[in-house]
CSV table of C-alpha atoms in Angstrom, one decimal:
chain,number,residue,atom,x,y,z
A,1,UNK,CA,0.0,0.0,0.0
A,2,UNK,CA,1.3,3.5,-0.9
A,3,UNK,CA,2.2,5.6,2.2
A,4,UNK,CA,-0.2,8.5,2.6
A,5,UNK,CA,1.4,11.9,2.2
A,6,UNK,CA,0.4,15.1,4.0
A,7,UNK,CA,2.2,18.3,3.2
A,8,UNK,CA,3.3,20.3,6.3
A,9,UNK,CA,4.3,24.0,6.1
A,10,UNK,CA,8.0,24.5,6.8
A,11,UNK,CA,7.3,28.3,7.4
A,12,UNK,CA,10.4,30.5,7.9
A,13,UNK,CA,11.2,33.4,5.7
A,14,UNK,CA,12.7,33.4,2.2
A,15,UNK,CA,16.1,34.9,1.6
A,16,UNK,CA,16.4,38.6,0.5
A,17,UNK,CA,17.7,37.3,-2.8
A,18,UNK,CA,14.4,35.8,-3.8
A,19,UNK,CA,12.1,37.4,-6.3
A,20,UNK,CA,8.7,38.4,-4.9
A,21,UNK,CA,6.7,37.1,-7.9
A,22,UNK,CA,4.3,34.4,-6.8
A,23,UNK,CA,0.9,32.9,-7.7
A,24,UNK,CA,-1.2,34.5,-5.0
A,25,UNK,CA,-4.4,36.0,-6.3
A,26,UNK,CA,-7.7,37.2,-5.1
A,27,UNK,CA,-10.7,37.5,-7.4
A,28,UNK,CA,-14.4,37.9,-7.1
A,29,UNK,CA,-14.9,34.2,-7.8
A,30,UNK,CA,-11.9,32.5,-6.1
A,31,UNK,CA,-8.7,33.1,-4.0
A,32,UNK,CA,-5.4,31.1,-4.4
A,33,UNK,CA,-2.9,31.3,-1.4
A,34,UNK,CA,0.2,29.5,-2.5
A,35,UNK,CA,2.4,27.8,0.0
A,36,UNK,CA,5.3,30.3,-0.6
A,37,UNK,CA,3.4,33.1,1.1
A,38,UNK,CA,2.6,31.1,4.3
A,39,UNK,CA,5.5,32.4,6.2
A,40,UNK,CA,6.2,33.3,9.8
A,41,UNK,CA,5.4,36.9,9.2
A,42,UNK,CA,1.7,36.1,8.4
A,43,UNK,CA,0.9,34.0,11.4
A,44,UNK,CA,-1.8,34.9,13.9
A,45,UNK,CA,-2.1,34.4,17.7
A,46,UNK,CA,-5.6,33.2,18.9
A,47,UNK,CA,-7.1,33.8,22.3
A,48,UNK,CA,-7.2,30.9,24.7
A,49,UNK,CA,-4.5,29.1,22.9
A,50,UNK,CA,-0.9,28.6,24.2
A,51,UNK,CA,2.2,27.5,22.4
A,52,UNK,CA,0.2,28.0,19.1
A,53,UNK,CA,0.5,29.9,15.9
A,54,UNK,CA,-2.1,29.9,13.1
A,55,UNK,CA,-2.2,30.7,9.4
A,56,UNK,CA,-5.6,32.1,8.6
A,57,UNK,CA,-6.4,30.5,5.1
A,58,UNK,CA,-10.0,31.6,4.9
A,59,UNK,CA,-12.5,33.7,7.0
A,60,UNK,CA,-16.0,34.9,6.1
A,61,UNK,CA,-15.5,38.3,4.5
A,62,UNK,CA,-17.4,40.4,1.9
A,63,UNK,CA,-16.5,39.3,-1.6
A,64,UNK,CA,-15.2,36.0,-0.5
A,65,UNK,CA,-16.3,32.6,0.7
A,66,UNK,CA,-18.6,33.3,3.6
A,67,UNK,CA,-19.7,30.0,5.0
A,68,UNK,CA,-16.5,28.8,6.8
A,69,UNK,CA,-13.2,29.7,8.3
A,70,UNK,CA,-10.1,27.5,7.8
A,71,UNK,CA,-6.8,27.7,9.8
A,72,UNK,CA,-3.5,25.8,9.5
A,73,UNK,CA,-2.5,25.4,13.2
A,74,UNK,CA,0.9,24.6,14.6
A,75,UNK,CA,1.3,23.6,18.3
A,76,UNK,CA,4.5,23.4,20.2
A,77,UNK,CA,5.0,20.6,22.7
A,78,UNK,CA,2.5,21.1,25.5
A,79,UNK,CA,0.6,23.7,23.4
A,80,UNK,CA,-3.1,23.7,22.8
A,81,UNK,CA,-6.4,25.0,24.2
A,82,UNK,CA,-8.9,24.0,26.8
A,83,UNK,CA,-11.5,26.2,25.1
A,84,UNK,CA,-10.7,26.3,21.3
A,85,UNK,CA,-14.1,27.3,20.2
A,86,UNK,CA,-15.3,30.6,21.6
A,87,UNK,CA,-18.7,30.5,19.8
A,88,UNK,CA,-21.4,28.2,21.1
A,89,UNK,CA,-23.1,28.0,17.7
A,90,UNK,CA,-19.9,27.0,15.7
A,91,UNK,CA,-18.9,23.4,14.8
A,92,UNK,CA,-15.4,22.3,14.2
A,93,UNK,CA,-13.4,19.8,12.2
A,94,UNK,CA,-9.6,19.0,12.6
A,95,UNK,CA,-7.3,17.0,10.4
A,96,UNK,CA,-3.7,16.2,11.5
A,97,UNK,CA,-0.9,16.5,8.9
A,98,UNK,CA,2.2,16.1,11.1
A,99,UNK,CA,2.8,15.0,14.7
A,100,UNK,CA,0.3,13.7,17.1
A,101,UNK,CA,-2.7,15.7,18.5
A,102,UNK,CA,-4.7,14.8,21.6
A,103,UNK,CA,-8.4,15.7,21.1
A,104,UNK,CA,-11.1,15.3,23.7
A,105,UNK,CA,-14.8,15.9,22.8
A,106,UNK,CA,-17.4,15.5,25.6
A,107,UNK,CA,-15.0,13.4,27.6
A,108,UNK,CA,-13.9,11.1,24.8
A,109,UNK,CA,-10.2,11.3,24.1
A,110,UNK,CA,-8.3,10.2,21.0
A,111,UNK,CA,-4.6,10.7,20.0
A,112,UNK,CA,-4.7,11.6,16.3
A,113,UNK,CA,-1.7,10.8,14.0
A,114,UNK,CA,-1.3,12.1,10.5
A,115,UNK,CA,-4.6,11.5,8.6
A,116,UNK,CA,-6.5,11.5,11.9
A,117,UNK,CA,-9.6,13.7,12.2
A,118,UNK,CA,-12.2,14.7,14.6
A,119,UNK,CA,-15.5,16.6,14.4
A,120,UNK,CA,-16.9,18.6,17.3
A,121,UNK,CA,-20.6,19.5,17.0
A,122,UNK,CA,-21.6,23.1,17.9
A,123,UNK,CA,-22.1,23.6,21.7
A,124,UNK,CA,-19.9,20.7,22.8
A,125,UNK,CA,-17.1,20.8,25.2
A,126,UNK,CA,-13.8,19.9,23.6
A,127,UNK,CA,-10.1,20.6,23.9
A,128,UNK,CA,-6.8,19.9,22.1
A,129,UNK,CA,-3.2,19.4,23.3
A,130,UNK,CA,0.1,18.5,21.9
A,131,UNK,CA,1.4,15.9,24.4
A,132,UNK,CA,4.3,14.8,22.1
A,133,UNK,CA,7.9,15.9,21.9
A,134,UNK,CA,7.7,17.6,18.5
A,135,UNK,CA,5.4,20.2,16.8
A,136,UNK,CA,2.0,19.3,15.5
A,137,UNK,CA,0.3,20.8,12.4
A,138,UNK,CA,-3.4,20.4,11.7
A,139,UNK,CA,-6.2,21.9,9.8
A,140,UNK,CA,-9.1,23.4,11.7
A,141,UNK,CA,-12.3,24.2,9.8
A,142,UNK,CA,-15.0,26.2,11.6
A,143,UNK,CA,-18.6,26.8,10.4
A,144,UNK,CA,-21.8,28.3,12.0
A,145,UNK,CA,-24.0,25.3,12.4
A,146,UNK,CA,-27.4,25.3,10.8
A,147,UNK,CA,-29.7,23.0,12.9
A,148,UNK,CA,-32.4,20.9,11.3
A,149,UNK,CA,-35.4,19.7,13.4
A,150,UNK,CA,-35.2,16.1,14.3
A,151,UNK,CA,-31.4,15.7,13.6
A,152,UNK,CA,-28.5,15.8,16.1
A,153,UNK,CA,-24.9,15.9,15.1
A,154,UNK,CA,-22.6,13.6,17.2
A,155,UNK,CA,-18.8,13.7,17.6
A,156,UNK,CA,-16.8,11.8,15.0
A,157,UNK,CA,-13.2,10.5,15.3
A,158,UNK,CA,-11.2,8.6,12.7
A,159,UNK,CA,-8.3,8.4,10.3
A,160,UNK,CA,-8.8,8.9,6.6
A,161,UNK,CA,-6.5,6.0,5.8
A,162,UNK,CA,-9.1,3.7,7.4
A,163,UNK,CA,-12.0,5.0,5.3
A,164,UNK,CA,-12.7,3.3,2.0
A,165,UNK,CA,-12.5,5.8,-0.8
A,166,UNK,CA,-15.5,6.0,-3.2
A,167,UNK,CA,-14.6,6.0,-6.9
A,168,UNK,CA,-16.3,8.7,-9.0
A,169,UNK,CA,-18.4,7.1,-11.8
A,170,UNK,CA,-16.8,6.1,-15.1
A,171,UNK,CA,-13.2,7.0,-13.9
A,172,UNK,CA,-11.8,3.6,-13.3
A,173,UNK,CA,-11.1,4.6,-9.7
A,174,UNK,CA,-8.5,7.2,-10.9
A,175,UNK,CA,-10.6,9.9,-9.2
A,176,UNK,CA,-11.9,9.0,-5.8
A,177,UNK,CA,-13.3,10.6,-2.7
A,178,UNK,CA,-12.7,9.8,1.0
A,179,UNK,CA,-15.7,11.1,3.0
A,180,UNK,CA,-14.8,11.7,6.6
A,181,UNK,CA,-18.3,12.9,7.7
A,182,UNK,CA,-21.6,11.1,6.9
A,183,UNK,CA,-23.0,12.5,3.7
A,184,UNK,CA,-26.3,10.8,4.0
A,185,UNK,CA,-27.0,12.2,7.6
A,186,UNK,CA,-28.7,15.5,7.5
A,187,UNK,CA,-27.5,16.2,11.0
A,188,UNK,CA,-24.2,17.3,9.4
A,189,UNK,CA,-24.3,20.5,7.4
A,190,UNK,CA,-20.8,20.4,5.9
A,191,UNK,CA,-18.9,17.8,4.0
A,192,UNK,CA,-15.1,17.3,4.6
A,193,UNK,CA,-13.4,15.0,2.1
A,194,UNK,CA,-10.0,14.1,0.8
A,195,UNK,CA,-10.1,13.9,-3.0
A,196,UNK,CA,-7.5,11.9,-4.9
A,197,UNK,CA,-6.5,12.0,-8.5
A,198,UNK,CA,-4.0,9.6,-10.0
A,199,UNK,CA,-1.5,11.2,-12.5
A,200,UNK,CA,-3.3,12.3,-15.7
A,201,UNK,CA,-6.8,12.0,-14.2
A,202,UNK,CA,-9.1,14.9,-14.4
A,203,UNK,CA,-12.5,16.6,-13.6
A,204,UNK,CA,-13.6,16.5,-17.2
A,205,UNK,CA,-16.2,19.3,-17.1
A,206,UNK,CA,-16.5,22.7,-15.3
A,207,UNK,CA,-18.4,21.9,-12.1
A,208,UNK,CA,-20.7,24.9,-11.4
A,209,UNK,CA,-22.8,24.6,-8.4
A,210,UNK,CA,-24.1,26.4,-5.2
A,211,UNK,CA,-21.6,25.0,-2.7
A,212,UNK,CA,-18.6,27.0,-1.5
A,213,UNK,CA,-15.3,25.2,-1.3
A,214,UNK,CA,-12.0,25.3,0.5
A,215,UNK,CA,-9.2,23.2,-1.0
A,216,UNK,CA,-5.9,22.6,0.6
A,217,UNK,CA,-3.4,20.5,-1.5
A,218,UNK,CA,-1.9,17.7,0.6
A,219,UNK,CA,0.1,16.0,-2.2
A,220,UNK,CA,1.2,16.5,-5.7
A,221,UNK,CA,0.5,19.2,-8.3
A,222,UNK,CA,-2.2,20.0,-10.9
A,223,UNK,CA,-3.5,22.7,-13.2
A,224,UNK,CA,-6.8,23.9,-11.9
A,225,UNK,CA,-9.5,25.6,-13.9
A,226,UNK,CA,-11.1,28.4,-11.8
A,227,UNK,CA,-13.8,30.7,-13.4
A,228,UNK,CA,-12.1,30.6,-16.8
A,229,UNK,CA,-8.5,30.8,-15.6
A,230,UNK,CA,-5.9,28.0,-15.6
A,231,UNK,CA,-4.0,28.1,-12.3
A,232,UNK,CA,-1.0,25.9,-11.4
A,233,UNK,CA,-1.2,24.5,-7.9
A,234,UNK,CA,1.0,22.2,-5.8
A,235,UNK,CA,1.0,20.7,-2.3
A,236,UNK,CA,0.7,23.4,0.4
A,237,UNK,CA,-1.4,25.7,-1.7
A,238,UNK,CA,-4.9,26.7,-0.7
A,239,UNK,CA,-7.9,27.7,-2.8
A,240,UNK,CA,-11.3,29.1,-1.7
A,241,UNK,CA,-14.1,29.1,-4.2
A,242,UNK,CA,-17.3,31.2,-4.0
A,243,UNK,CA,-20.7,29.7,-4.9
A,244,UNK,CA,-21.1,28.8,-8.6
A,245,UNK,CA,-17.4,29.3,-9.4
A,246,UNK,CA,-16.7,26.9,-12.3
A,247,UNK,CA,-13.9,24.4,-11.5
A,248,UNK,CA,-12.1,21.6,-13.1
A,249,UNK,CA,-8.5,20.2,-13.0
A,250,UNK,CA,-5.9,17.9,-14.6
A,251,UNK,CA,-3.5,16.1,-12.2
A,252,UNK,CA,0.0,16.6,-13.2
A,253,UNK,CA,1.9,13.7,-11.6
A,254,UNK,CA,4.3,12.1,-11.0
A,255,UNK,CA,2.6,11.5,-7.7
A,256,UNK,CA,-1.1,11.5,-6.9
A,257,UNK,CA,-2.8,14.8,-6.6
A,258,UNK,CA,-4.7,15.0,-3.2
A,259,UNK,CA,-6.5,17.7,-1.5
A,260,UNK,CA,-8.6,18.3,1.7
A,261,UNK,CA,-12.0,19.5,0.6
A,262,UNK,CA,-14.6,21.5,2.5
A,263,UNK,CA,-18.0,22.0,1.0
A,264,UNK,CA,-21.0,23.7,2.7
A,265,UNK,CA,-24.4,21.9,2.7
A,266,UNK,CA,-27.2,24.4,1.9
A,267,UNK,CA,-30.1,24.0,4.4
A,268,UNK,CA,-32.2,26.7,2.7
A,269,UNK,CA,-32.3,29.3,-0.1
A,270,UNK,CA,-32.5,32.8,1.3
A,271,UNK,CA,-34.1,35.3,-1.0
C-alpha cells in the first residue's frame, strides 16, 4: 500500500535574494494562497491558545467565501487550548498532517496521528493538546451550524486512511473521494473529504454549483480551472471558491494529486 502523504508547512522566511513574484491571487470568484506566502510573518495568535500559531487560510469576508473559516494550526509541545471554540453555535473539524494531536470531545479522548480527524458539534465541550515531543500541524475548519429539526450531530473520530474511498463514476477509480463525515445524515451541514486524482486524471467538465469550497493541497500538483483561468497548484497551496465558481482540473503527476476539501451543505435558499 502506498504511504499517505500530508504536506506540512516549513514556514520560515525566504532569503532577501528571492524574487517576490508568486501565484497568490484574489478575485471575485476565487482566491489562491500558494504555500510560498505562508511564512512566519503572516501567522496569527488566537485567544485561549498557548504555544500555538495559526495561518488564517479563509474567514468569512465580503466578496469572499462566507460559510466557513479554515486555519492551518501549529502547536509546540504542551501547546493547545482547553477552550478552542469561543462561539457556542460554531462546529469544528480538525485533520492532522504532522505529529500527534490529543483531542477530547465531551470526555472522549483520542490521539490523532497524520490523517487523523475529529468533528466537534456546535455547543460541545472539547479541547486539544500536543502531548508529544515535536510540533503538530493540523487543519481546523469552523462553520456556523445550521440545525435541522429532528437531527442531532454527534462527535466523530477517525483516520482517513481507514476510510474506504469512493470512486467517481466512469473514472476507473482514478478519481476518488474519501468522505470523513456522513454525507447521508442531514445532521451534518458540511462535507469534509479528501479527494485523490492519479496522475493524468481529471475533472472532465466545469463543475458549477451552489456549494462554496475550501481546498488545501496535501500532495502533488495539478493545473486547476477556476472561473475561466488555468492556475497551477501544488502541495501546500490553498484555494477558496465562491458559490457557482466553475472548477475543473488535470492532475500533473508524478505522484497522486490529493487535497482536503470543505463543502457547505445548503439548508435553505434565502431570497
